C-alpha atoms as one frame of an Amber mdcrd trajectory, in Angstrom:
protein
   6.376   3.653   4.651   5.703   0.746   7.044   1.927   1.157   7.298   1.153
  -0.697   4.066   3.304  -3.658   5.089   1.679  -3.739   8.536  -1.835  -3.631
   7.053  -1.049  -6.482   4.671   0.600  -8.531   7.442  -2.373  -7.965   9.748
  -4.846  -9.285   7.175  -2.787 -12.411   6.551  -2.235 -12.915  10.286  -5.992
 -12.753  10.956  -6.690 -15.341   8.262  -3.905 -17.586   9.543  -5.077 -17.419
  13.165  -8.631 -18.386  12.161  -7.367 -21.156   9.901  -5.003 -22.448  12.604
  -7.851 -22.568  15.123 -10.177 -24.396  12.704  -7.866 -26.762  10.810  -4.565
 -26.723  12.708  -2.759 -25.357   9.644  -1.914 -21.874   8.485  -3.677 -20.750
   5.327  -0.935 -18.793   3.522   2.476 -17.222   3.959   3.046 -13.479   3.818
   4.181 -11.854   0.582   4.462  -8.085   0.461   2.752  -6.403  -2.510   4.302
  -2.997  -3.201   1.519  -0.581  -4.098   3.913   2.334  -4.610   4.480   5.463
  -2.563   3.335   9.069  -2.565   4.474  12.224  -0.815   3.322  15.810  -0.831
   6.289  18.164  -1.116   4.655  21.580  -1.362   1.418  23.502  -1.595   0.636
  22.148  -5.078   3.498  19.696  -5.579   3.775  16.009  -4.863   5.464  12.868
  -6.107   3.739   9.593  -6.867   5.670   6.422  -7.609   3.139   3.747  -8.559
   4.605   0.575 -10.093   6.350   1.785 -13.284   4.613   5.192 -13.284   6.369
   8.204 -11.717   4.500  11.506 -11.498   5.670  14.788 -10.004   4.555  18.383
  -9.702   0.891  19.307 -10.145  -0.030  15.994 -11.739   1.551  14.129  -8.818
  -0.330  16.404  -6.404  -3.627  15.788  -8.222  -3.176  12.005  -8.011  -2.103
  12.323  -4.348  -5.178  14.443  -3.530  -7.560  12.007  -5.246  -6.170   8.981
  -3.400  -5.816  10.686  -0.042
């Protein structure tokens, strides 16, 4: 569950380091954007919680398998 936050922070950090080196100012502050979460819970079962959409069972597994 921390990978998405770390990826987003890393992108902002890279931009801020380059901007700080060029202009002496940081470009933007970090704001976490929740993209939802997914988990496989069985052979053909999964849960997907994406914004206001919650899917479970085979449909959740299908969405999980497409994204992953």
